[in-house]
Coordinates of C-alpha atoms in Angstrom, one line a residue:
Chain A
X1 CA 0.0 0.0 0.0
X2 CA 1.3 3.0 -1.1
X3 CA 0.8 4.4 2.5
X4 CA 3.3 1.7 3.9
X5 CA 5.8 2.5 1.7
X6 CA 6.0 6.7 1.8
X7 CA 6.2 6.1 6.0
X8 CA 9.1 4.0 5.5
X9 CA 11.4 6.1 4.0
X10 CA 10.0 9.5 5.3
X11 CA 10.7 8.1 9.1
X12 CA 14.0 6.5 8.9
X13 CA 15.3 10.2 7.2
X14 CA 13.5 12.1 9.2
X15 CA 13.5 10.5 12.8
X16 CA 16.6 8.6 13.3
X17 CA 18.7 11.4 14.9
X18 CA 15.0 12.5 16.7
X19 CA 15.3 9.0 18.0
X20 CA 18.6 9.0 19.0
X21 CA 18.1 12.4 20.9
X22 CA 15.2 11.2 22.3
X23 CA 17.0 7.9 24.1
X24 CA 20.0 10.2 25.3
X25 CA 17.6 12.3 26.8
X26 CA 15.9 8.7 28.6
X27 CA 19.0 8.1 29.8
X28 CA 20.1 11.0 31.0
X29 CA 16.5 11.5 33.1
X30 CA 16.9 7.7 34.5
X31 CA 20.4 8.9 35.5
X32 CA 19.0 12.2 36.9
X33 CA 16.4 9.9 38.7
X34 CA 18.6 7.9 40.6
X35 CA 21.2 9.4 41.5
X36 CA 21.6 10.6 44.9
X37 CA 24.8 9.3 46.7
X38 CA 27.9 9.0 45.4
X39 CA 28.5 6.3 47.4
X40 CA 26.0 3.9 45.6
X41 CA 26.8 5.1 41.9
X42 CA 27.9 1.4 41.4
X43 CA 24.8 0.1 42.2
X44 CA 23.7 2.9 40.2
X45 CA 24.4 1.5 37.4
X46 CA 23.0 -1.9 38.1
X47 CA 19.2 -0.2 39.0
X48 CA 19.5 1.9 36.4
X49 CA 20.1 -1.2 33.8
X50 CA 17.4 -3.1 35.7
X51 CA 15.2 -0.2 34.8
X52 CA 15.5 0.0 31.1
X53 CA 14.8 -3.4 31.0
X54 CA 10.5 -3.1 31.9
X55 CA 10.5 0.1 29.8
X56 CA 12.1 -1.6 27.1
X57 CA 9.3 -4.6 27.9
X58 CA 6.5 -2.4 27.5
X59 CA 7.9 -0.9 24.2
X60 CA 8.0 -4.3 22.9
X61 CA 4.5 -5.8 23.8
X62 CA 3.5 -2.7 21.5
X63 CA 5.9 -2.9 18.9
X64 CA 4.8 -6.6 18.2
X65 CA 2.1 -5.8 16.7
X66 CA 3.2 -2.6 14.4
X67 CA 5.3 -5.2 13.4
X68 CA 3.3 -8.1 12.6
X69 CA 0.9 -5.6 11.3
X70 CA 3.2 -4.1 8.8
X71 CA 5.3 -6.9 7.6
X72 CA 2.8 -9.8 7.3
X73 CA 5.3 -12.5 8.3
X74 CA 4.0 -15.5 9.6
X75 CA 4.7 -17.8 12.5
X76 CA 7.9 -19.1 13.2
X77 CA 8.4 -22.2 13.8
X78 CA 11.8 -22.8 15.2
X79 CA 14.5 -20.5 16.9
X80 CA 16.2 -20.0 13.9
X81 CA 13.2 -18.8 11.7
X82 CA 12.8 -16.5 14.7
X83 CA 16.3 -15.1 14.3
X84 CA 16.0 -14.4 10.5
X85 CA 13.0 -12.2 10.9
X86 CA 14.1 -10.5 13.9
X87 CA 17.6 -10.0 12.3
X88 CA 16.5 -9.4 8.7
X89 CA 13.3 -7.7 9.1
X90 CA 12.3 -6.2 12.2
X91 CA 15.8 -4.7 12.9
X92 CA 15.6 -3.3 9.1
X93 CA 12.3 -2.0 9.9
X94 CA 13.0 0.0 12.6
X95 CA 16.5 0.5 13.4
X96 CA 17.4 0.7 9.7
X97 CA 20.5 -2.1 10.4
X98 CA 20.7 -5.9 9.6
X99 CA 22.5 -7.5 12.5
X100 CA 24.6 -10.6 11.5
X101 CA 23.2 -13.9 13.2
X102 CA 26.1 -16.1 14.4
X103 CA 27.4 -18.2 17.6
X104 CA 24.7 -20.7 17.7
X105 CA 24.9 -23.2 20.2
X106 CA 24.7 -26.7 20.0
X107 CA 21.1 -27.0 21.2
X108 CA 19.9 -24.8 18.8
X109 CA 18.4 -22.1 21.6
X110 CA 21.0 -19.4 21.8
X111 CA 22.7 -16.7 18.9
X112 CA 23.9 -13.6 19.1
X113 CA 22.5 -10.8 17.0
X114 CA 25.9 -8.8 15.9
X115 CA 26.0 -5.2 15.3
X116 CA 28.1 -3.6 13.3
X117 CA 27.0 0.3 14.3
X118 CA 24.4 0.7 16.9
X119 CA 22.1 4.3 15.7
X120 CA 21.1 4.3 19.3
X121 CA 24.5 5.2 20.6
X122 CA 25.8 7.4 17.5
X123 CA 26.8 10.3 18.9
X124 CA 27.5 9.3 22.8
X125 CA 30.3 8.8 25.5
X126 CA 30.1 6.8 28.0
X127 CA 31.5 9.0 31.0
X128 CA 33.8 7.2 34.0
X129 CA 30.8 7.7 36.5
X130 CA 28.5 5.2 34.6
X131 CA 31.6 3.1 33.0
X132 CA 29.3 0.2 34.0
X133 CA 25.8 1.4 32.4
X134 CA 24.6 -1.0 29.7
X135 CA 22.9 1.9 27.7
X136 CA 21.6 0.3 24.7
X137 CA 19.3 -2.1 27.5
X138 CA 16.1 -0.8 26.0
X139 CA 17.1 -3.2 23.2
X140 CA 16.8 -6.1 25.2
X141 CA 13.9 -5.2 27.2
X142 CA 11.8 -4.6 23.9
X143 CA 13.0 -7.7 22.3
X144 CA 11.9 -10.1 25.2
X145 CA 8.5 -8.3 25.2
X146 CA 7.9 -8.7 21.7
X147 CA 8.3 -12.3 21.5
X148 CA 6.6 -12.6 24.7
X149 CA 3.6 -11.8 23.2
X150 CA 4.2 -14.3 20.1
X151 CA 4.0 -16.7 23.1
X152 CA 8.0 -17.4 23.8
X153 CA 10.2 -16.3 26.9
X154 CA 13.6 -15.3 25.9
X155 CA 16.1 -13.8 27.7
X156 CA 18.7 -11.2 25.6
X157 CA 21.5 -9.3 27.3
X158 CA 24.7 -7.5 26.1
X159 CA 27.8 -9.5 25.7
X160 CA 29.9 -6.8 23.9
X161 CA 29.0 -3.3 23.6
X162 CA 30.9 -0.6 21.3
X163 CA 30.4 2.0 24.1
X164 CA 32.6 -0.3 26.4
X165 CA 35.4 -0.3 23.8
X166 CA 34.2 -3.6 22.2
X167 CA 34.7 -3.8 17.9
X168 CA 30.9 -4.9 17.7
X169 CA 28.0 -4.7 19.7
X170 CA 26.7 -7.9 20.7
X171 CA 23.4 -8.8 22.1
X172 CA 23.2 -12.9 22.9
X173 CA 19.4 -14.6 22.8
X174 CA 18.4 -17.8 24.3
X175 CA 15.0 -19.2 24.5
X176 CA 13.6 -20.0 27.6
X177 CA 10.7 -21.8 26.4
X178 CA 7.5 -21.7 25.1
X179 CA 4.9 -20.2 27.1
X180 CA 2.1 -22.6 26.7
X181 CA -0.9 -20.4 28.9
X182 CA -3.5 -17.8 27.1
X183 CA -2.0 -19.3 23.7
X184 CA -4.6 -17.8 21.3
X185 CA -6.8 -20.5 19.9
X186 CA -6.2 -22.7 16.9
X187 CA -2.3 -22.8 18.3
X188 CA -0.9 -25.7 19.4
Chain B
X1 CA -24.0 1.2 4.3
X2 CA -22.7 -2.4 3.1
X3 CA -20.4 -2.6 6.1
X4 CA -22.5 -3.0 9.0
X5 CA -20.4 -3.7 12.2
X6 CA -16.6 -3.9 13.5
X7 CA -15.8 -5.6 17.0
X8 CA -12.7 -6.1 18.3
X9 CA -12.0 -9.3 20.7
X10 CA -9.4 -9.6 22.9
X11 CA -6.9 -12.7 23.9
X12 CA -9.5 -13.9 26.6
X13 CA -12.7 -12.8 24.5
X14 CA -14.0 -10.0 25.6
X15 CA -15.1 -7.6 23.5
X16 CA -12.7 -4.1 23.6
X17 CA -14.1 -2.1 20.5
X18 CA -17.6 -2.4 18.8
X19 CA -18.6 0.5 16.0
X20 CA -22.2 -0.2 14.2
X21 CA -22.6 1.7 11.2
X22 CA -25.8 0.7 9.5
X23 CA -27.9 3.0 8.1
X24 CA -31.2 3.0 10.9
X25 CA -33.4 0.0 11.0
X26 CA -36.9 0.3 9.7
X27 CA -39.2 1.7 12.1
X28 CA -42.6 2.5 11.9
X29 CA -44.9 5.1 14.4
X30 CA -48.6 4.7 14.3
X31 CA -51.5 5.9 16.5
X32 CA -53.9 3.0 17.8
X33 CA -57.0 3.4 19.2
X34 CA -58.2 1.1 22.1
X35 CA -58.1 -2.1 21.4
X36 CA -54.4 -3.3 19.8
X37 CA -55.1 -5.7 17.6
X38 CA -51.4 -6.3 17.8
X39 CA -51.0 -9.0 20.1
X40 CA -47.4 -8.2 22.1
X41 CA -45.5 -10.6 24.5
X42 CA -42.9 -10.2 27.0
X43 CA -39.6 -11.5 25.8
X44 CA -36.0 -11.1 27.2
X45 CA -36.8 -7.7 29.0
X46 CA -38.9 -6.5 25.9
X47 CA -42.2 -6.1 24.7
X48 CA -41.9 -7.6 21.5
X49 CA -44.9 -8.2 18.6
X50 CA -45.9 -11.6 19.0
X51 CA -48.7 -11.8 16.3
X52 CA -50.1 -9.8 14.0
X53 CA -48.1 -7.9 10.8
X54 CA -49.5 -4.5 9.3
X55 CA -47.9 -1.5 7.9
X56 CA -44.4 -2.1 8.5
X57 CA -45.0 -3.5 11.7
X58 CA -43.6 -6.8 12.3
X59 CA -43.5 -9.8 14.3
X60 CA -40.3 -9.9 16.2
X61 CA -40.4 -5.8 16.3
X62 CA -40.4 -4.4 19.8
X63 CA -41.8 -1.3 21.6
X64 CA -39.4 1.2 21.0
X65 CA -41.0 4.6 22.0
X66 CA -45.0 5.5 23.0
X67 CA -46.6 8.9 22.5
X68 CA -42.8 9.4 21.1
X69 CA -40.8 8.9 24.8
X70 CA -38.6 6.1 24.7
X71 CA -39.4 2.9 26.5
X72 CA -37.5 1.6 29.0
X73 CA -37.1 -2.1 28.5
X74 CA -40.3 -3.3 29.3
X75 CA -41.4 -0.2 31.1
X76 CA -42.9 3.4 29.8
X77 CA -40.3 6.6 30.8
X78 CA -42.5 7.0 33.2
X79 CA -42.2 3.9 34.8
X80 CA -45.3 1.9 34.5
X81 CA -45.4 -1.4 32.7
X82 CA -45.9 -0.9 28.9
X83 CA -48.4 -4.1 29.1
X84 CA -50.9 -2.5 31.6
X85 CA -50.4 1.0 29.9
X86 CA -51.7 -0.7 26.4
X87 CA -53.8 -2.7 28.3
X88 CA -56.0 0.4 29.9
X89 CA -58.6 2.1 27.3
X90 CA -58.1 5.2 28.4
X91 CA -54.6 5.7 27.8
X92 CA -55.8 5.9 24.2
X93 CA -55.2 7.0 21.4
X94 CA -51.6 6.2 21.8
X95 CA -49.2 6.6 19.1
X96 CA -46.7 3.6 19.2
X97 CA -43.4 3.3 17.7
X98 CA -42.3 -0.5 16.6
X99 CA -39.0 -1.4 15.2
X100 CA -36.0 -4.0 15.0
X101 CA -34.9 -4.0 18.8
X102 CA -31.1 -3.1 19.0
X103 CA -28.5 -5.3 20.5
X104 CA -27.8 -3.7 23.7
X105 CA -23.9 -3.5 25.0
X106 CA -24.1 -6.6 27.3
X107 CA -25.7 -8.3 24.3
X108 CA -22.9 -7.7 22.7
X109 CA -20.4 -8.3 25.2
X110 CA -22.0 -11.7 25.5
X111 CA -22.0 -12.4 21.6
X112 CA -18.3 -11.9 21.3
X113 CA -17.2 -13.7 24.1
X114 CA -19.5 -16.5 22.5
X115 CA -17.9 -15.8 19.0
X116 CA -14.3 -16.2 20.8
X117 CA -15.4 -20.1 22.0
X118 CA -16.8 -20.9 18.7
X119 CA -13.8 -20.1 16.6
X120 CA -11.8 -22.1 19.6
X121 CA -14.0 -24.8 19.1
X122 CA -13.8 -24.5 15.1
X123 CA -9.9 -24.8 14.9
X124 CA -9.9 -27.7 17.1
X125 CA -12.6 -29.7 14.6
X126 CA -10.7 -29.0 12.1
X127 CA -9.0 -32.4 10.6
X128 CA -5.6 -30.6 9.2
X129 CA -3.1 -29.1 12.0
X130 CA -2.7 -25.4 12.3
X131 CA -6.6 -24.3 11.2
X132 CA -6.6 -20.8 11.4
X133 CA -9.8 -21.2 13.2
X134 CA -12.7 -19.5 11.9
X135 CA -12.4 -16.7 9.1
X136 CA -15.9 -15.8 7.6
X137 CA -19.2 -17.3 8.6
X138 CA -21.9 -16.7 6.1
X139 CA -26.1 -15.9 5.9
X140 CA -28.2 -15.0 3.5
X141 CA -28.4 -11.1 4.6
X142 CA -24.7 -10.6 5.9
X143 CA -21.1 -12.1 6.2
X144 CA -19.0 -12.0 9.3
X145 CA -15.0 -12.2 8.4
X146 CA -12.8 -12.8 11.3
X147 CA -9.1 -12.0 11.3
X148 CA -6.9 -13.3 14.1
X149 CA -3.3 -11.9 14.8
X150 CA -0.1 -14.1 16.0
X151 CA -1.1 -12.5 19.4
X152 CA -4.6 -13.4 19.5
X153 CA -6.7 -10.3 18.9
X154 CA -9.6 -11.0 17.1
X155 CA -11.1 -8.3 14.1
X156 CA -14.4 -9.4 13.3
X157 CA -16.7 -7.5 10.4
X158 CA -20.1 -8.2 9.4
X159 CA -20.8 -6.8 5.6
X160 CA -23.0 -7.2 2.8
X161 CA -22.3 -10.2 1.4
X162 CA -21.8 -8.8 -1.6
X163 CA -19.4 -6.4 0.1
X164 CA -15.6 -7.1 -1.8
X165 CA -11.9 -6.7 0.0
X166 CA -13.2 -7.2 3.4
X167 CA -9.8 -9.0 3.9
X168 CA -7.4 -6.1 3.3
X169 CA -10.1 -4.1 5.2
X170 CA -9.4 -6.1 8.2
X171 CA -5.9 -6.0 8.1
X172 CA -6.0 -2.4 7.3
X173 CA -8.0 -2.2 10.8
X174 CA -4.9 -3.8 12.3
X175 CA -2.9 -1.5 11.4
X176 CA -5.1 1.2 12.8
X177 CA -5.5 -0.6 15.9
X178 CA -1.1 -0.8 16.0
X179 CA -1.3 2.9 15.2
X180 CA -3.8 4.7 17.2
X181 CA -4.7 2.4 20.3
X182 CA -1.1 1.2 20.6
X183 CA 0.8 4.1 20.4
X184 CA -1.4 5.6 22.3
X185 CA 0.2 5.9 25.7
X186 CA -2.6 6.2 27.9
X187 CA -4.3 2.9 26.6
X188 CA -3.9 -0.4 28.3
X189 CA -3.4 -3.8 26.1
X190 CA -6.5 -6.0 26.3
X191 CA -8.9 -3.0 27.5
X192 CA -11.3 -1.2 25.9
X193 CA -10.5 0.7 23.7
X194 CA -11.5 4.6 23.9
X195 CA -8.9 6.6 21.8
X196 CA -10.9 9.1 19.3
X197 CA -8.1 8.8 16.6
X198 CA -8.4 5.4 16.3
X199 CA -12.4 5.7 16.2
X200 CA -12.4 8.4 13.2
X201 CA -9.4 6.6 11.3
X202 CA -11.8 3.2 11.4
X203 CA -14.5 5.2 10.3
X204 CA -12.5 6.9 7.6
X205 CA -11.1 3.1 6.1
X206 CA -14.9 1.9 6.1
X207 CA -15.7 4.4 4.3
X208 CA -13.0 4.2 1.6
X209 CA -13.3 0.3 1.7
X210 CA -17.6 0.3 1.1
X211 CA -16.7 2.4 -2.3
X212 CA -13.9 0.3 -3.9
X213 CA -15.3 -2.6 -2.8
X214 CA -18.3 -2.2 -4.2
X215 CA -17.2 -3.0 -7.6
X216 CA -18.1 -6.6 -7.1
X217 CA -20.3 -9.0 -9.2
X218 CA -23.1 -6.1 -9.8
X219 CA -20.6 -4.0 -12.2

């Protein structure tokens, strides 16, 4: 629909640096939030992480639909189906990049998603005072809702991180399981 | 109108959106004089016609309004049982107004939660794995076409059956719904849903969906 497509390209040109203003300026209020004693800045760090995580969550349980909505894939099967689409499509879709899928275990239930540039974390530092922050942890928190509501617990967390000094940024998935409870019907 | 209704059903089947846009149902007014020679009934809360058919009027059409205040159920606005009222000579002449009774918001509340167990029960009969469960169910005056997402929402519509691309009307309501109730920060997944954008958008891709699809068998 011709809808679809104008909205692609207008908002990755127009928004992308919007959006990574906007998610410095998260941060920076989260940091603001918290921080009261130098004393605790290390722990800082930790709550702070803990709470990009649910705000990341409730992006996600959101974002699944847009997403489902706009790109009219259709159930995955396995892990690995589930990896293509989040690497090849949703990432495309919103984030403009196509992560690189690699490191699968042996089971089958864990990869890491590889980026190359991160356009959340363009243009930013990370000062000494939050050396430990993981700032990109919206990522994770929006991926785990998102396939929460396609009915399977993950769990994704930073393993590398370009802000840290790291070549790549690498975010590492495993799959927890199915969750079986309110499956909409005609699922198995 | 050949698109008559939208509901939207949640994961545990109640029903968070519901949008009728027919055009009114026939109604009719008249004035009686003492006695009816319609015979009415009680039925379900209503005072429906049981017997007798003139001039627009009926059987199955309730009391919807007398001397032109609207009934309550099965009593007047003014609180006396419509039965005894009709029932009295001198309340006459009385001008009474029949029509189809409308579905009332529990009715419907019901209905979907209903429609939600039958399309479990349909993609359980179903002999191949994976049914999609049910996607249109058909009659001789409408057809209902059910879409559900990978996260269980349900889009119903009931249209004309001669009413064409009901299918990328439904999942041009999905994208409405991911637009305007989702990114709506202020509304809760799985509640109802009141967000004004996403009522006028709806109406706006009804609209454009009644004219192109009505390029169907007639033209």
């Amino acid at each position: 629909m011709s809808r679809q497509a104008n909205r692609g390209t207008e908002s990755k040109k127009m928004s992308s640096e919007l959006f990574t203003l906007t998610y410095g300026a998260l941060v920076t209020q989260l940091c603001k939030d918290y921080e009261n004693d130098e004393d605790v800045n290390k722990q800082l760090d930790k709550i702070l992480c803990s709470h990009f995580l649910p705000r990341g969550y409730n992006i996600g349980v959101r974002l699944i639909e847009d997403f489902l909505a706009r790109s009219n894939v259709g159930k995955c099967h396995d892990f690995r189906e589930t990896a293509d689409v989040i690497a090849k499509v949703a990432f495309k879709m919103y984030l403009g990049i196509t992560p690189s899928i690699t490191n699968w275990s042996p089971a089958g239930d864990e990869f890491s998603l590889i980026l190359e540039n991160n356009p959340l974390v363009d243009f930013v530092e990370l000062p000494d005072n939050h050396s430990s922050l993981i700032y990109s942890n919206l990522l994770c928190g929006v991926l785990r809702g998102a396939l929460e509501m396609v009915q399977m617990a993950v769990e994704a967390k930073f393993v590398q991180d370009t802000l840290k000094g790291d070549g790549v940024t690498e975010i590492r998935m495993r799959f927890i399981r199915r969750i079986e409870d309110n499956l909409p019907v005609g699922e198995e | 109108m050949a698109i008559f209704s939208v509901y939207v059903v949640n994961k545990a089947g109640g029903l968070i959106y519901q949008l009728d846009s027919y055009a009114p149902r026939a109604e009719a007014e008249k004035t009686f004089s003492y006695p009816l020679d319609l015979l009415l009934k009680l039925h379900d809360e209503r005072v429906l016609v049981a017997f007798g058919q003139r001039d627009g009027i009926r059987v199955g059409h309730a009391v919807l309004a007398i001397n032109g205040k609207d009934v309550n159920g099965k009593y007047t606005a003014d609180g006396k049982e419509v039965l005894e009222y009709l029932g009295n000579p001198a309340n006459y002449p009385v001008s009474v107004r029949f029509g189809r009774p409308r579905l009332t918001s529990n009715e419907k509340l019901m209905l979907a939660s209903m429609f939600h167990s039958l399309f479990a029960i349909g993609s359980q009969l179903s002999p191949e794995q994976g049914s999609s469960g049910i996607e249109m169910l058909e009659t001789d005056t409408f057809k209902l076409h059910c879409f559900q997402t990978l996260t269980g929402i349900k889009f119903v519509v009931l249209a004309d059956p001669r009413q064409a691309g009901i299918d990328s009307l439904l999942r041009k309501i999905y994208e409405i719904y991911s637009d305007f109730a989702l990114k709506n920060p202020f509304y809760s997944l799985e509640m109802p849903i009141r967000c004004e954008l996403f009522d006028q958008n709806l109406k706006l891709a009804l609209e454009v969906a009644e004219k192109a699809g009505t390029f169907g068998p007639g033209s």
